[in-house]
Tab-separated table of C-alpha atoms and ligand atoms in Angstrom:
chain	number	residue	atom	x	y	z
N	936	MET	CA	13.244	-18.835	23.247
N	937	SER	CA	11.236	-21.368	25.163
N	938	GLY	CA	8.218	-20.222	27.124
N	939	LEU	CA	7.265	-17.344	24.821
N	940	HIS	CA	3.550	-16.629	24.551
N	941	LEU	CA	2.266	-15.064	21.316
N	942	LEU	CA	-1.176	-13.529	20.826
N	943	LEU	CA	-2.302	-13.866	17.190
N	944	HIS	CA	-5.269	-12.006	15.717
N	945	THR	CA	-6.083	-12.080	12.021
N	946	THR	CA	-9.122	-13.044	10.002
N	947	GLU	CA	-6.925	-13.660	6.930
N	948	GLN	CA	-5.537	-17.208	6.730
N	949	PRO	CA	-5.355	-17.696	10.533
N	950	GLU	CA	-4.609	-21.439	10.331
N	951	GLN	CA	-1.732	-20.841	7.914
N	952	TRP	CA	-0.323	-18.198	10.272
N	953	VAL	CA	-0.449	-20.560	13.235
N	954	ALA	CA	1.300	-23.295	11.246
N	955	ALA	CA	3.966	-20.974	9.839
N	956	LEU	CA	4.683	-19.344	13.203
N	957	GLN	CA	4.805	-22.705	14.950
N	958	LYS	CA	7.334	-23.873	12.342
N	959	GLU	CA	9.548	-20.813	12.892
N	960	LEU	CA	9.117	-20.671	16.688
N	961	PRO	CA	8.531	-24.293	17.731
N	962	GLN	CA	8.806	-23.587	21.443
N	963	ALA	CA	6.387	-20.653	21.503
N	964	ARG	CA	2.743	-21.011	22.605
N	965	ILE	CA	0.346	-19.325	20.182
N	966	HIS	CA	-2.965	-18.003	21.539
N	967	ARG	CA	-5.810	-16.796	19.374
N	968	ALA	CA	-8.412	-15.613	21.862
N	969	SER	CA	-8.680	-12.249	23.608
N	970	ASP	CA	-8.847	-14.136	26.932
N	971	ALA	CA	-5.317	-15.477	26.313
N	972	PRO	CA	-2.851	-15.509	29.208
N	973	GLN	CA	-0.297	-12.702	29.520
N	974	CYS	CA	1.595	-12.705	26.219
N	975	ASP	CA	5.048	-11.472	25.255
N	976	TYR	CA	4.188	-10.406	21.719
N	977	ALA	CA	0.970	-9.657	19.817
N	978	LEU	CA	0.825	-10.349	16.079
N	979	VAL	CA	-2.204	-8.637	14.603
N	980	TRP	CA	-4.078	-7.443	11.551
N	981	GLN	CA	-7.021	-5.096	12.157
N	982	PRO	CA	-7.295	-5.912	15.863
N	983	PRO	CA	-10.785	-5.740	17.411
N	984	ALA	CA	-11.500	-3.385	20.316
N	985	GLY	CA	-10.458	-4.890	23.624
N	986	LEU	CA	-7.633	-7.057	22.266
N	987	PHE	CA	-4.814	-5.219	24.037
N	988	GLY	CA	-6.800	-4.327	27.181
N	989	GLY	CA	-5.825	-7.487	29.069
N	990	GLN	CA	-2.221	-7.533	27.832
N	991	PRO	CA	-0.148	-5.161	29.985
N	992	ALA	CA	3.126	-7.104	29.528
N	993	LEU	CA	3.563	-6.984	25.745
N	994	LYS	CA	7.158	-6.425	24.629
N	995	ALA	CA	6.112	-5.488	21.073
N	996	VAL	CA	3.130	-5.566	18.727
N	997	PHE	CA	3.734	-6.853	15.194
N	998	SER	CA	1.533	-5.714	12.316
N	999	LEU	CA	0.945	-8.590	9.898
N	1000	GLY	CA	0.835	-6.034	7.068
N	1001	ALA	CA	2.890	-3.058	5.905
N	1002	GLY	CA	0.332	-0.400	6.811
N	1003	VAL	CA	-0.309	0.399	10.474
N	1004	ASP	CA	-3.070	3.019	10.183
N	1005	SER	CA	-5.788	0.781	11.619
N	1006	LEU	CA	-3.476	-0.507	14.374
N	1007	LEU	CA	-2.376	2.947	15.536
N	1008	THR	CA	-5.973	4.094	16.038
N	1009	SER	CA	-6.373	1.564	18.878
N	1010	ASP	CA	-6.375	3.686	22.032
N	1011	GLU	CA	-5.648	0.630	24.215
N	1012	LEU	CA	-2.232	0.170	22.655
N	1013	PRO	CA	0.178	1.208	25.435
N	1014	GLU	CA	2.337	4.195	24.404
N	1015	ALA	CA	5.618	2.509	25.302
N	1016	VAL	CA	5.088	-0.725	23.352
N	1017	PRO	CA	7.006	-0.751	20.069
N	1018	VAL	CA	4.952	-1.438	16.944
N	1019	VAL	CA	6.836	-3.365	14.267
N	1020	ARG	CA	5.496	-3.858	10.741
N	1021	VAL	CA	6.138	-6.361	7.968
N	1022	GLU	CA	8.669	-4.974	5.492
N	1023	ASP	CA	8.371	-6.144	1.886
N	1024	SER	CA	8.310	-9.906	2.449
N	1025	GLY	CA	7.166	-10.438	-1.140
N	1026	MET	CA	4.896	-7.373	-1.269
N	1027	ALA	CA	7.235	-5.053	-3.206
N	1028	SER	CA	7.294	-7.242	-6.330
N	1029	GLN	CA	3.477	-7.600	-6.186
N	1030	MET	CA	3.109	-3.792	-6.006
N	1031	ALA	CA	5.489	-3.371	-8.924
N	1032	GLU	CA	3.481	-5.909	-10.988
N	1033	TYR	CA	0.240	-4.006	-10.392
N	1034	ALA	CA	1.774	-0.602	-11.107
N	1035	LEU	CA	3.517	-1.868	-14.263
N	1036	TYR	CA	0.221	-3.312	-15.508
N	1037	ALA	CA	-1.449	0.088	-15.090
N	1038	VAL	CA	1.450	2.055	-16.589
N	1039	LEU	CA	1.683	-0.222	-19.646
N	1040	ASP	CA	-2.099	-0.217	-20.067
N	1041	ALA	CA	-2.094	3.592	-20.081
N	1042	PHE	CA	1.003	3.960	-22.261
N	1043	ARG	CA	-0.095	1.428	-24.922
N	1044	GLU	CA	-3.767	2.573	-24.760
N	1045	PHE	CA	-5.063	-0.976	-24.409
N	1046	ARG	CA	-8.402	0.204	-22.970
N	1047	CYS	CA	-8.910	2.351	-26.080
N	1048	TYR	CA	-8.339	-0.720	-28.304
N	1049	ALA	CA	-10.769	-2.715	-26.142
N	1050	ARG	CA	-13.430	-0.032	-26.748
N	1051	GLN	CA	-12.654	-0.072	-30.461
N	1052	GLN	CA	-12.991	-3.847	-30.596
N	1053	ARG	CA	-16.464	-3.630	-29.057
N	1054	SER	CA	-17.533	-1.437	-32.017
N	1055	HIS	CA	-15.541	-3.528	-34.559
N	1056	GLN	CA	-13.305	-0.555	-35.288
N	1057	TRP	CA	-9.827	-1.103	-36.843
N	1058	SER	CA	-7.858	2.058	-36.122
N	1059	ALA	CA	-4.224	2.486	-35.046
N	1060	ARG	CA	-3.248	5.116	-32.499
N	1061	PRO	CA	0.009	6.988	-33.190
N	1062	PRO	CA	3.018	5.524	-31.351
N	1063	ARG	CA	4.355	7.320	-28.271
N	1064	GLU	CA	7.837	7.851	-26.838
N	1065	ARG	CA	8.491	6.524	-23.353
N	1066	ALA	CA	10.622	9.595	-22.706
N	1067	ASP	CA	7.469	11.743	-23.022
N	1068	PHE	CA	5.445	9.586	-20.638
N	1069	ALA	CA	6.484	10.467	-17.093
N	1070	VAL	CA	5.205	8.448	-14.145
N	1071	GLY	CA	4.850	9.804	-10.598
N	1072	VAL	CA	5.197	7.643	-7.506
N	1073	LEU	CA	4.002	9.144	-4.205
N	1074	GLY	CA	5.862	7.414	-1.366
N	1075	LEU	CA	9.426	6.170	-1.740
N	1076	GLY	CA	9.520	3.691	1.123
N	1077	VAL	CA	9.972	-0.064	0.946
N	1078	LEU	CA	7.210	-0.556	-1.633
N	1079	GLY	CA	7.328	2.800	-3.452
N	1080	SER	CA	11.067	2.813	-4.130
N	1081	TYR	CA	10.997	-0.754	-5.518
N	1082	THR	CA	7.987	0.084	-7.701
N	1083	ALA	CA	9.496	3.362	-8.933
N	1084	GLN	CA	12.691	1.551	-9.918
N	1085	ALA	CA	10.770	-1.187	-11.729
N	1086	ILE	CA	8.914	1.453	-13.779
N	1087	GLY	CA	12.141	3.358	-14.437
N	1088	ALA	CA	13.828	0.155	-15.621
N	1089	LEU	CA	11.380	0.097	-18.564
N	1090	GLY	CA	12.610	3.510	-19.682
N	1091	PHE	CA	9.843	5.755	-18.349
N	1092	PRO	CA	10.977	8.966	-16.614
N	1093	VAL	CA	9.960	8.497	-12.954
N	1094	TYR	CA	9.355	11.256	-10.408
N	1095	GLY	CA	9.131	10.064	-6.815
N	1096	TRP	CA	7.932	11.958	-3.758
N	1097	SER	CA	8.665	11.406	-0.087
N	1098	ARG	CA	8.471	13.348	3.185
N	1099	THR	CA	12.243	13.616	3.599
N	1100	PRO	CA	14.883	13.772	0.826
N	1101	ARG	CA	15.594	10.330	-0.693
N	1102	ARG	CA	17.929	8.861	-3.289
N	1103	VAL	CA	16.615	6.108	-5.502
N	1104	THR	CA	18.614	5.037	-8.554
N	1105	GLY	CA	16.881	5.979	-11.806
N	1106	VAL	CA	14.235	8.101	-10.051
N	1107	THR	CA	14.040	11.902	-9.802
N	1108	CYS	CA	13.388	12.212	-6.073
N	1109	LEU	CA	11.454	15.196	-4.758
N	1110	HIS	CA	9.980	16.144	-1.396
N	1111	GLY	CA	7.988	18.893	0.248
N	1112	SER	CA	5.035	20.786	-1.218
N	1113	SER	CA	6.985	22.188	-4.191
N	1114	GLY	CA	8.193	18.636	-4.919
N	1115	LEU	CA	4.619	17.363	-4.895
N	1116	ALA	CA	3.539	20.121	-7.302
N	1117	GLU	CA	6.353	19.093	-9.676
N	1118	VAL	CA	5.422	15.387	-9.541
N	1119	LEU	CA	1.733	16.138	-10.136
N	1120	ALA	CA	2.469	18.465	-13.066
N	1121	SER	CA	4.515	15.759	-14.834
N	1122	ALA	CA	2.723	12.495	-14.061
N	1123	ARG	CA	0.820	10.910	-16.952
N	1124	VAL	CA	0.294	8.058	-14.484
N	1125	LEU	CA	0.334	8.702	-10.723
N	1126	VAL	CA	0.973	5.690	-8.475
N	1127	VAL	CA	0.086	6.230	-4.801
N	1128	LEU	CA	2.129	4.292	-2.228
N	1129	LEU	CA	1.917	6.543	0.836
N	1130	PRO	CA	0.904	5.502	4.333
N	1131	LEU	CA	-2.385	6.903	5.653
N	1132	THR	CA	-1.491	9.450	8.349
N	1133	VAL	CA	-2.866	12.733	9.674
N	1134	GLN	CA	-0.721	14.489	7.033
N	1135	THR	CA	-1.677	12.328	4.052
N	1136	ARG	CA	-5.420	11.793	4.634
N	1137	GLY	CA	-7.324	13.403	1.739
N	1138	LEU	CA	-4.045	14.528	0.127
N	1139	LEU	CA	-5.340	13.906	-3.389
N	1140	ASP	CA	-8.253	16.325	-3.373
N	1141	ALA	CA	-9.835	18.352	-6.201
N	1142	ARG	CA	-7.052	20.954	-6.142
N	1143	ARG	CA	-4.212	18.423	-6.399
N	1144	LEU	CA	-5.986	16.147	-8.879
N	1145	ALA	CA	-6.473	19.245	-11.074
N	1146	ARG	CA	-2.695	19.668	-11.270
N	1147	LEU	CA	-2.263	16.362	-13.100
N	1148	PRO	CA	-1.911	16.586	-16.893
N	1149	HIS	CA	-5.213	16.307	-18.773
N	1150	GLY	CA	-6.000	12.616	-19.382
N	1151	ALA	CA	-3.759	11.334	-16.559
N	1152	VAL	CA	-4.360	7.975	-14.869
N	1153	LEU	CA	-4.487	7.523	-11.076
N	1154	VAL	CA	-3.349	4.248	-9.484
N	1155	ASN	CA	-4.132	4.064	-5.755
N	1156	LEU	CA	-2.526	1.005	-4.165
N	1157	ALA	CA	-2.112	2.349	-0.635
N	1158	ARG	CA	-5.222	3.462	1.297
N	1159	GLY	CA	-8.580	4.729	0.019
N	1160	ALA	CA	-8.741	7.755	2.321
N	1161	LEU	CA	-5.627	9.270	0.708
N	1162	VAL	CA	-7.929	10.276	-2.170
N	1163	ALA	CA	-11.036	12.464	-1.875
N	1164	GLU	CA	-13.321	9.986	-3.617
N	1165	ALA	CA	-16.042	12.503	-4.629
N	1166	ASP	CA	-13.362	14.752	-6.180
N	1167	LEU	CA	-11.924	11.793	-8.079
N	1168	LEU	CA	-15.345	10.876	-9.421
N	1169	ARG	CA	-15.876	14.456	-10.606
N	1170	ALA	CA	-12.458	14.555	-12.334
N	1171	LEU	CA	-13.274	11.288	-14.147
N	1172	ASN	CA	-16.790	12.379	-15.087
N	1173	GLU	CA	-15.487	15.666	-16.498
N	1174	GLY	CA	-12.849	13.770	-18.539
N	1175	ARG	CA	-9.915	15.477	-16.816
N	1176	LEU	CA	-8.642	12.089	-15.667
N	1177	ALA	CA	-8.746	9.232	-18.167
N	1178	HIS	CA	-8.925	6.345	-15.714
N	1179	ALA	CA	-8.342	5.237	-12.120
N	1180	PHE	CA	-7.065	1.863	-10.989
N	1181	LEU	CA	-8.262	1.559	-7.394
N	1182	ASP	CA	-7.251	-1.276	-5.083
N	1183	VAL	CA	-8.227	0.484	-1.854
N	1184	PHE	CA	-11.277	2.437	-0.724
N	1185	SER	CA	-12.440	4.643	2.144
N	1186	THR	CA	-14.928	1.903	3.039
N	1187	GLU	CA	-13.932	-1.731	2.469
N	1188	PRO	CA	-15.421	-3.902	1.157
N	1189	LEU	CA	-16.605	-1.342	-1.401
N	1190	PRO	CA	-20.329	-1.014	-0.516
N	1191	PRO	CA	-22.995	-2.384	-2.900
N	1192	GLY	CA	-24.324	0.415	-5.084
N	1193	HIS	CA	-21.148	2.498	-4.752
N	1194	PRO	CA	-20.661	4.541	-7.979
N	1195	PHE	CA	-17.138	3.136	-8.437
N	1196	TRP	CA	-18.448	-0.386	-9.139
N	1197	ASP	CA	-19.942	0.393	-12.558
N	1198	HIS	CA	-17.909	3.429	-13.564
N	1199	PRO	CA	-16.344	2.908	-17.011
N	1200	GLY	CA	-13.330	4.972	-15.962
N	1201	ILE	CA	-12.538	2.907	-12.858
N	1202	THR	CA	-10.922	-0.477	-12.447
N	1203	VAL	CA	-11.734	-1.935	-9.000
N	1204	THR	CA	-9.658	-4.636	-7.309
N	1205	PRO	CA	-10.467	-5.870	-3.764
N	1206	HIS	CA	-7.389	-4.721	-1.795
N	1207	VAL	CA	-5.085	-7.313	-3.306
N	1208	ALA	CA	-2.311	-5.173	-4.799
N	1209	ALA	CA	0.225	-6.723	-2.421
N	1210	GLN	CA	-0.865	-9.468	-0.069
N	1211	THR	CA	1.225	-10.619	2.849
N	1212	THR	CA	2.657	-14.020	1.990
N	1213	VAL	CA	2.416	-15.954	5.223
N	1214	ALA	CA	5.560	-18.127	5.255
N	1215	PRO	CA	8.152	-15.389	4.525
N	1216	ALA	CA	6.351	-12.894	6.776
N	1217	ALA	CA	6.266	-15.405	9.658
N	1218	ARG	CA	10.008	-15.993	9.119
N	1219	GLN	CA	10.669	-12.237	9.202
N	1220	ILE	CA	8.620	-11.807	12.389
N	1221	ALA	CA	10.314	-14.812	14.063
N	1222	GLU	CA	13.752	-13.376	13.239
N	1223	LYS	CA	12.754	-10.038	14.717
N	1224	ILE	CA	11.379	-11.668	17.876
N	1225	ALA	CA	14.680	-13.566	18.252
N	1226	LYS	CA	16.597	-10.278	17.951
N	1227	LEU	CA	14.360	-8.506	20.454
N	1228	GLU	CA	14.793	-11.390	22.897
N	1229	ARG	CA	18.576	-10.947	22.560
N	1230	GLY	CA	18.186	-7.216	23.186
N	1231	GLU	CA	19.174	-6.321	19.610
N	1232	PRO	CA	17.516	-3.599	17.479
N	1233	VAL	CA	15.113	-4.509	14.654
N	1234	THR	CA	14.048	-2.654	11.512
N	1235	GLY	CA	10.461	-1.736	10.669
N	1236	VAL	CA	9.719	-0.100	14.017
N	1237	VAL	CA	6.921	2.407	13.491
N	1238	ASP	CA	7.358	6.001	14.591
N	1239	ARG	CA	4.000	6.355	16.288
N	1240	ARG	CA	4.089	10.166	16.374
N	1241	ARG	CA	4.776	10.281	12.624
N	1242	GLY	CA	2.098	7.650	11.996
N	1243	TYR	CA	4.109	5.220	9.838
V	1966	NAP	P1	7.066	2.910	4.088
V	1966	NAP	O1	8.276	2.095	3.819
V	1966	NAP	O2	6.812	3.390	5.470
V	1966	NAP	O3	7.157	4.181	3.108
V	1966	NAP	C1	6.320	5.270	3.227
V	1966	NAP	C2	6.772	6.351	2.249
V	1966	NAP	O4	5.812	7.411	2.265
V	1966	NAP	C3	8.121	6.971	2.632
V	1966	NAP	O5	8.880	7.288	1.479
V	1966	NAP	C4	7.697	8.266	3.343
V	1966	NAP	O6	8.641	9.324	3.291
V	1966	NAP	C5	6.481	8.645	2.530
V	1966	NAP	N1	5.632	9.563	3.287
V	1966	NAP	C6	5.026	9.351	4.475
V	1966	NAP	N2	4.363	10.456	4.873
V	1966	NAP	C7	4.571	11.385	3.897
V	1966	NAP	C8	4.175	12.735	3.726
V	1966	NAP	N3	3.435	13.367	4.634
V	1966	NAP	N4	4.584	13.383	2.628
V	1966	NAP	C9	5.356	12.761	1.695
V	1966	NAP	N5	5.778	11.480	1.796
V	1966	NAP	C10	5.375	10.809	2.889
V	1966	NAP	O7	5.759	2.166	3.614
V	1966	NAP	P2	5.631	0.948	2.562
V	1966	NAP	O8	6.024	-0.329	3.198
V	1966	NAP	O9	6.292	1.355	1.298
V	1966	NAP	O10	4.038	0.915	2.372
V	1966	NAP	C11	3.319	2.034	1.906
V	1966	NAP	C12	1.830	1.832	2.116
V	1966	NAP	O11	1.316	0.889	1.186
V	1966	NAP	C13	1.425	1.231	3.462
V	1966	NAP	O12	1.404	2.222	4.463
V	1966	NAP	C14	0.046	0.664	3.184
V	1966	NAP	O13	-0.941	1.621	3.479
V	1966	NAP	C15	0.061	0.408	1.686
V	1966	NAP	N6	-0.065	-1.024	1.352
V	1966	NAP	C16	-1.125	-1.426	0.583
V	1966	NAP	C17	-1.239	-2.752	0.218
V	1966	NAP	C18	-2.329	-3.216	-0.701
V	1966	NAP	O14	-2.474	-4.408	-0.919
V	1966	NAP	N7	-3.089	-2.343	-1.298
V	1966	NAP	C19	-0.274	-3.673	0.656
V	1966	NAP	C20	0.779	-3.226	1.433
V	1966	NAP	C21	0.878	-1.893	1.776
V	1966	NAP	P3	10.088	9.189	3.948
V	1966	NAP	O15	10.841	8.249	2.993
V	1966	NAP	O16	10.625	10.551	3.922
V	1966	NAP	O17	9.901	8.610	5.317
V	1967	GLV	C1	-2.055	-4.094	3.282
V	1967	GLV	O1	-2.824	-3.270	2.930
V	1967	GLV	C2	-0.901	-3.812	4.092
V	1967	GLV	O2	-0.813	-2.694	4.600
V	1967	GLV	O3	-0.054	-4.707	4.244
């Protein structure tokens, strides 16, 4: 694989990416500027406008993350160039950790005890049965299916939802609009792990949030625009939802003065639910480049019409 030219664009740990890629592909030349020579592959996260304009010979574009929503909106990306995304590479276990934290917090009512402690109140809540505490997981892909199984392994009934029919051990798998209605009606905690596409944008609006059981908890780990944020705020303010754990937002970073920052019913984290770990992701990308160079198929190729 000598003589390969790679165009790298990321603002997140760029030096570590260069080092890791150079280790995996010692003969490749890595370029970081938009005035790079003609490259074979682009490896990008949130590419700026103009990045692909001068690159007519790309054989594939690699997303350095799992989600490709911001990449697919680039109108300079030539139609015929395959887009390949990072699959898991350490992200699935991070997602499961976050979701488990939220599920256990909701199930064991730890935020209620924290409130009680602030008012020096000693008062036990009645115990609950896991069997009565169903969890919904929207999205049963690489990250959603792992997360759903991790929750199910603790004994919670798990209802998962996908676009097409899926089978995931220990998870009641549903699809389609009737499947979504069933998941929403059951979920004491709803974990969102869908890609942001034309079909899923604004999916969790007032009407769908209202279908959740009273006092449910929302956990959005995917993309902010999947949830109608004003509708969520209203559901929290009216006490219909007990809490929301939000890792992602319509505008990131979450703007100063945004009502989510100080809302007692919202836990904000700065888009860290599952971060790409550079070394394993660089290894995965290098292996895929090697396969493409040999003319072999690779996994993780995005269906650009579908949007994920
Ligand atoms: P994936 O493997 O592509 O899985 C996507 C899942 O969503 C699939 O089960 C798919 O259904 C389902 N889906 C897509 N469109 C749907 C629709 N219209 N209706 C119902 N289900 C639909 O994606 P992934 O790797 O698990 O990642 C999921 C998302 O997590 C990413 O797109 C990204 O936005 C987000 N993410 C966030 C972070 C973070 O730190 N917060 C980190 C990584 C990823 P099928 O199974 O039928 O195809
Ligand atoms: C992060 O949000 C990713 O999509 O990998």
